[in-house]
């Protein structure tokens, strides 16, 4: 039985009201929208659960989820109710006033993490910017560092602003945007000797390492999980030197790893960590969390017009509460095991084409052999033709990041589509 047949048996048929009133025209879109994305030839119109439909009414199984963002899938009742209730009540006010919904969300995060304080913004890049600023102020005012250095990992990804592309250890994101922001140095991921050497070498004169900004699992860098021993040694080094340990949990946090936070896989707690993507389930929100000892911001030193407004906080709180209420983390763990087992079975059939399957929970990567012409984009395109949406994580890694509510049946459908896509490409 093909994936098309299986999907047809479980399809949600779009109603006439849900279809686009006029045909989508890519040419007019491209004339008006900047070409900052190499878009696949697909225009999506609506979604429900883990399924989406294009403007022609064709159905797809969504294993992209807005790139690890749609935590509860599409049109989840808890989000629909929260959106409807809050937009009719109060959607935006300034942070010059107390915002009860913001307080409730912050209290939930503090109660369910190692954080003592929360700052709200609009995106992962903004959350990481806030963490960088906080680390720099801490360096100047507490550590007495004249020229603080923040260490980040090669192959990392921290955002698209000037500071966060500088923090990102991938030259391809920095090309043409120099001069970059000073104060960053890069070390290999999961290499403790490189960290120790960098701290020692940079401890000269006015320059000193003030913080280490790192992902518990590298997402854009190829879905590479952190090594437990490495991160535990990092924590020890930071304890001994006073260097701040900052985790970028923008992609891996909010349950995607099978635990609420990625650091829980590593047996350590960061001093500062960031979140976005899955926090709002697709509603734009970011957050920077810290321990009390390094919360050195004073009024006027950092801010966000839209950050933490009543609307986004009400929706994000609904997402957070639903994660707990519906025991979604257990589903993430179960479906993650199922997905990795299935991908490993496919890899065993194509050892000349697939080198490794890795990940946590529902953030997983399938890496292709380096010496073949087949790319991740090739597989993504072939999967689209079979009703499955996937996303690359670099040129040789196919990323699987479905909504956290994905079912056993839908996971099997995805595996079937992937196997068919690979078979068609290597035939």
XYZ file of C-alpha atoms in Angstrom:
427
model
C 0.000 0.000 0.000
C 1.421 3.426 -0.996
C 1.575 6.488 1.217
C -0.960 8.187 -1.055
C -3.456 5.385 -0.389
C -2.831 5.436 3.355
C -3.199 9.217 3.527
C -6.387 9.053 1.461
C -7.864 6.661 4.009
C -7.232 9.102 6.856
C -7.635 12.370 4.986
C -9.465 15.451 6.220
C -11.243 16.720 3.122
C -10.967 20.500 2.700
C -14.290 22.296 2.499
C -15.028 24.830 -0.202
C -14.766 27.607 2.394
C -11.228 26.531 3.264
C -9.947 26.631 -0.312
C -8.297 29.737 -1.758
C -10.762 32.041 -3.516
C -8.273 32.675 -6.324
C -5.373 30.640 -7.736
C -1.945 31.324 -6.278
C 0.496 33.042 -8.623
C 4.174 32.571 -7.819
C 5.204 35.236 -10.316
C 3.279 38.028 -8.593
C 4.535 36.778 -5.212
C 8.150 36.938 -6.367
C 7.664 40.436 -7.759
C 6.567 41.748 -4.362
C 8.493 39.617 -1.828
C 12.270 39.763 -1.381
C 14.115 36.637 -2.503
C 15.583 35.710 0.873
C 14.433 32.089 0.560
C 14.985 29.460 -2.130
C 11.389 28.314 -1.958
C 10.070 24.924 -2.993
C 7.283 25.199 -5.624
C 4.524 24.775 -3.061
C 1.975 27.230 -1.640
C 0.288 26.088 1.568
C -3.242 27.194 2.339
C -4.489 25.472 5.515
C -3.610 22.877 8.135
C -5.123 20.552 10.718
C -3.089 18.490 13.149
C -0.034 17.118 11.324
C -1.538 17.655 7.857
C -1.432 20.690 5.561
C -3.056 21.418 2.204
C -1.739 23.467 -0.686
C -3.710 25.971 -2.720
C -4.675 23.202 -5.132
C -6.193 21.123 -2.336
C -3.452 18.477 -2.224
C -2.694 17.075 1.230
C 0.749 16.671 2.820
C 2.041 15.139 6.018
C 3.992 17.926 7.728
C 7.338 16.806 9.175
C 8.687 20.354 9.075
C 6.228 22.001 11.493
C 7.413 25.473 10.555
C 10.979 24.219 11.222
C 10.432 22.744 14.691
C 7.914 25.432 15.614
C 4.329 24.118 15.438
C 4.490 22.209 18.720
C 0.814 21.231 18.723
C 0.470 21.001 14.963
C -2.021 23.127 13.068
C -5.337 24.512 14.364
C -5.025 22.787 17.740
C -8.188 23.452 19.816
C -6.192 24.774 22.795
C -4.497 27.374 20.604
C -7.685 28.274 18.754
C -9.451 28.852 22.067
C -6.583 30.904 23.514
C -6.272 33.039 20.369
C -10.017 33.692 20.227
C -10.347 34.504 23.917
C -7.358 36.829 24.128
C -7.907 38.761 20.886
C -11.380 39.648 22.147
C -9.960 40.804 25.474
C -6.639 42.639 25.025
C -4.000 41.906 22.413
C -1.246 44.468 22.979
C -0.109 46.974 25.566
C 3.299 48.392 26.382
C 5.709 46.802 28.832
C 5.496 50.125 30.671
C 2.646 48.385 32.505
C 2.257 45.036 34.250
C 0.910 42.364 31.885
C -0.770 39.542 33.854
C -0.507 37.029 30.992
C 3.236 37.684 30.791
C 3.587 37.084 34.495
C 1.675 33.795 34.264
C 3.852 32.520 31.413
C 7.060 33.548 33.173
C 5.923 31.807 36.361
C 5.196 28.622 34.382
C 8.657 28.688 32.809
C 10.362 29.322 36.156
C 8.383 26.495 37.765
C 9.311 24.082 34.966
C 12.984 24.951 34.465
C 16.170 25.998 36.239
C 15.464 29.677 35.496
C 14.743 32.398 38.051
C 13.978 35.254 35.644
C 12.512 35.574 32.125
C 12.773 38.279 29.452
C 10.322 38.070 26.539
C 10.968 39.091 22.944
C 9.804 38.043 19.477
C 12.205 35.437 18.083
C 15.133 33.161 18.727
C 17.607 35.656 17.312
C 16.292 38.336 19.667
C 16.481 35.936 22.603
C 20.112 35.193 21.778
C 20.825 38.925 21.357
C 19.436 39.449 24.855
C 21.658 36.668 26.187
C 24.719 38.209 24.507
C 23.959 41.638 25.968
C 23.352 40.185 29.426
C 26.623 38.252 29.275
C 28.540 41.357 28.213
C 27.112 43.493 30.985
C 27.853 40.732 33.506
C 31.410 40.566 32.184
C 31.941 44.303 32.629
C 30.160 44.789 35.949
C 30.814 41.517 37.789
C 33.833 39.833 36.182
C 35.666 43.137 35.533
C 36.522 42.173 31.946
C 37.367 45.103 29.709
C 36.977 43.212 26.409
C 34.785 40.136 26.923
C 34.938 37.184 24.533
C 32.054 34.768 23.971
C 33.002 31.306 22.739
C 30.637 29.555 20.350
C 30.851 26.289 18.431
C 31.721 25.713 14.816
C 28.715 24.540 12.766
C 26.404 26.319 15.226
C 23.433 28.537 14.387
C 22.200 31.366 16.615
C 20.195 33.696 14.371
C 20.252 36.187 11.500
C 20.982 39.525 13.193
C 24.514 40.898 12.938
C 25.455 39.756 16.447
C 23.882 36.325 16.092
C 25.351 35.571 12.654
C 28.694 36.537 14.163
C 28.010 34.107 16.995
C 27.064 31.493 14.393
C 30.113 29.393 13.584
C 29.298 28.959 9.887
C 31.010 31.327 7.410
C 28.269 30.848 4.801
C 25.858 32.865 6.959
C 28.418 35.681 7.430
C 29.470 36.219 3.816
C 28.961 39.814 2.573
C 27.850 41.062 6.011
C 31.193 42.167 7.399
C 32.404 43.967 9.374
C 31.059 41.512 11.916
C 30.587 42.182 15.616
C 33.815 41.759 17.625
C 34.041 39.590 20.717
C 33.384 36.070 19.397
C 35.688 33.097 18.917
C 34.859 29.599 17.629
C 35.791 26.109 18.793
C 34.839 22.622 17.523
C 31.637 21.178 19.001
C 31.975 18.391 21.588
C 35.738 19.061 21.923
C 36.604 19.914 25.533
C 40.319 20.298 24.801
C 39.500 23.109 22.370
C 37.431 24.913 25.021
C 40.206 24.648 27.607
C 42.808 25.850 25.128
C 40.682 28.807 24.025
C 40.044 29.968 27.592
C 43.747 29.738 28.345
C 44.906 31.467 25.144
C 42.369 34.296 25.351
C 43.114 35.104 28.990
C 45.526 37.882 28.055
C 45.465 41.587 28.891
C 42.055 43.191 28.508
C 40.622 40.154 26.688
C 39.049 37.283 28.616
C 36.410 34.660 27.974
C 33.195 35.765 29.653
C 30.696 33.220 28.361
C 30.211 30.073 26.309
C 27.146 30.128 24.034
C 26.293 26.655 22.771
C 23.422 24.437 21.605
C 22.650 21.249 23.590
C 22.011 19.744 20.146
C 23.123 21.483 16.970
C 20.099 21.821 14.707
C 21.116 23.713 11.565
C 24.583 22.228 11.998
C 23.298 18.770 11.094
C 21.225 17.580 14.103
C 24.257 16.723 16.246
C 23.513 15.932 19.919
C 25.839 17.178 22.609
C 28.077 14.684 24.380
C 27.132 14.263 28.042
C 30.724 14.130 29.307
C 31.598 17.221 27.267
C 28.765 19.295 28.695
C 29.419 18.161 32.243
C 33.051 19.223 31.863
C 31.860 22.544 30.425
C 29.775 23.104 33.539
C 32.761 22.299 35.743
C 35.000 24.717 33.848
C 32.434 27.498 34.107
C 32.023 26.878 37.838
C 35.779 27.117 38.345
C 36.407 30.169 36.165
C 33.239 32.236 36.559
C 32.538 32.001 32.822
C 28.792 32.035 32.087
C 27.304 28.937 30.437
C 24.589 29.892 27.926
C 22.442 27.330 26.103
C 20.650 28.135 22.866
C 17.482 26.027 23.175
C 15.606 27.842 20.416
C 15.184 24.672 18.351
C 15.614 21.860 20.857
C 13.615 23.291 23.773
C 9.919 23.143 24.684
C 9.610 19.383 24.545
C 11.068 18.672 21.125
C 13.880 16.583 22.564
C 11.498 14.360 24.549
C 12.215 16.402 27.662
C 11.002 19.938 28.236
C 14.533 21.331 27.887
C 17.543 19.965 26.054
C 19.828 20.506 29.035
C 17.932 17.768 30.859
C 19.570 15.237 28.515
C 23.009 16.420 29.595
C 22.744 16.403 33.390
C 23.755 20.076 33.725
C 21.995 23.410 34.160
C 22.948 26.545 32.193
C 23.242 29.992 33.752
C 21.309 31.505 30.856
C 19.241 29.820 28.147
C 17.022 30.891 25.296
C 13.802 29.648 23.722
C 11.527 30.577 20.826
C 10.094 28.443 17.979
C 8.027 25.836 19.876
C 7.327 28.126 22.852
C 4.390 29.759 21.076
C 3.505 26.817 18.867
C 3.819 29.066 15.797
C 2.865 32.405 17.361
C 6.010 34.621 17.314
C 7.566 34.733 20.772
C 11.054 34.378 22.176
C 12.410 34.222 25.705
C 15.741 34.603 27.453
C 15.911 32.953 30.873
C 18.592 33.315 33.529
C 19.590 32.388 37.025
C 19.095 35.178 39.555
C 22.822 35.745 40.146
C 23.464 36.895 36.558
C 20.282 38.929 36.064
C 22.090 42.271 35.963
C 19.791 44.175 33.611
C 18.365 47.455 34.917
C 15.373 49.403 33.522
C 16.192 50.951 30.156
C 19.084 48.617 29.305
C 17.073 46.187 27.200
C 13.515 46.160 25.904
C 11.071 44.950 23.251
C 7.949 46.722 22.013
C 6.028 43.553 21.185
C 7.861 41.162 23.505
C 5.604 39.437 26.009
C 2.389 41.173 25.000
C -0.933 39.720 26.270
C -1.761 37.946 23.017
C 1.438 35.962 22.496
C 1.778 35.116 26.176
C -1.776 33.798 26.436
C -1.221 31.517 23.433
C 2.211 30.372 24.621
C 0.816 29.592 28.066
C -1.886 27.451 26.421
C 0.836 25.580 24.527
C 2.851 25.026 27.717
C -0.139 23.823 29.718
C -1.244 21.483 26.915
C 2.198 19.868 26.832
C 1.719 18.853 30.454
C -2.005 18.137 30.419
C -1.950 15.834 27.394
C 1.283 14.014 28.352
C 2.800 15.023 25.034
C 6.400 14.479 26.140
C 5.749 10.743 26.373
C 4.465 10.796 22.803
C 7.611 12.647 21.722
C 9.783 9.972 23.287
C 7.764 7.089 21.815
C 7.482 8.529 18.321
C 11.141 9.528 18.353
C 12.186 5.941 19.035
C 9.825 4.719 16.342
C 11.160 7.242 13.839
C 14.834 6.530 14.517
C 14.251 2.768 14.375
C 12.494 3.173 11.037
C 15.167 5.468 9.630
C 17.905 3.100 10.781
C 16.109 0.261 8.988
C 16.075 2.356 5.809
C 19.759 3.221 6.316
C 20.563 -0.500 6.575
C 19.020 -0.992 3.127
C 21.051 1.847 1.617
C 24.445 1.799 3.391
C 26.178 3.285 0.342
C 23.897 6.318 0.517
C 23.097 6.876 4.220
C 25.866 7.167 6.816
C 24.037 7.859 10.086
C 20.740 8.532 11.846
C 20.865 10.635 15.019
C 18.789 12.881 17.259
C 16.653 13.243 20.370
C 12.896 12.908 20.621
C 11.353 14.483 17.538
C 14.392 16.308 16.219
C 16.237 13.800 14.090
C 18.660 13.844 11.193
C 19.520 11.345 8.499
C 22.991 12.041 7.115
C 23.922 11.056 3.577
C 27.308 9.695 2.600
C 29.705 12.518 1.779
C 31.080 10.873 -1.368
C 27.806 10.660 -3.308
C 26.048 13.278 -5.407
C 22.699 12.791 -3.642
C 21.805 15.782 -1.420
C 19.309 16.435 1.344
C 17.403 18.782 -0.977
C 17.029 15.950 -3.499
C 15.317 13.799 -0.891
C 13.154 16.692 0.299
C 11.917 17.290 -3.254
C 11.236 13.590 -3.837
C 9.352 13.400 -0.530
C 7.147 16.348 -1.499
C 6.102 14.411 -4.589
C 4.977 11.639 -2.220
C 2.970 13.872 0.096
C 5.583 14.426 2.813
C 7.241 17.693 3.867
C 10.820 17.516 5.175
C 13.591 20.083 5.644
C 17.371 19.917 5.123
C 19.857 20.654 7.911
C 22.797 21.426 5.685
C 23.574 19.913 2.282
C 23.829 16.302 3.455
C 21.371 15.962 6.370
C 17.610 15.476 6.091
C 15.837 16.792 9.197
C 12.646 15.316 10.712
C 10.825 17.728 13.048
C 7.080 16.938 13.003
C 4.546 18.404 15.433
C 4.914 16.833 18.858
C 1.407 15.358 18.570
C 2.334 13.166 15.583
C 0.757 9.712 15.760
C 2.206 6.230 15.306
C 0.323 5.858 12.025
C 1.569 9.213 10.716
C 5.136 8.295 11.620
C 4.793 5.078 9.628
C 3.384 7.053 6.703
C 6.409 9.353 6.799
C 8.836 6.436 6.909
C 7.109 4.833 3.929
C 7.355 8.080 1.950
C 11.034 8.519 2.811
C 11.881 5.002 1.722
C 10.004 5.471 -1.540
C 11.728 8.793 -2.159
C 15.187 7.321 -1.609
C 14.391 4.263 -3.730
C 13.303 6.486 -6.609
C 16.505 8.515 -6.426
C 18.984 5.632 -6.217
C 17.244 3.305 -8.667
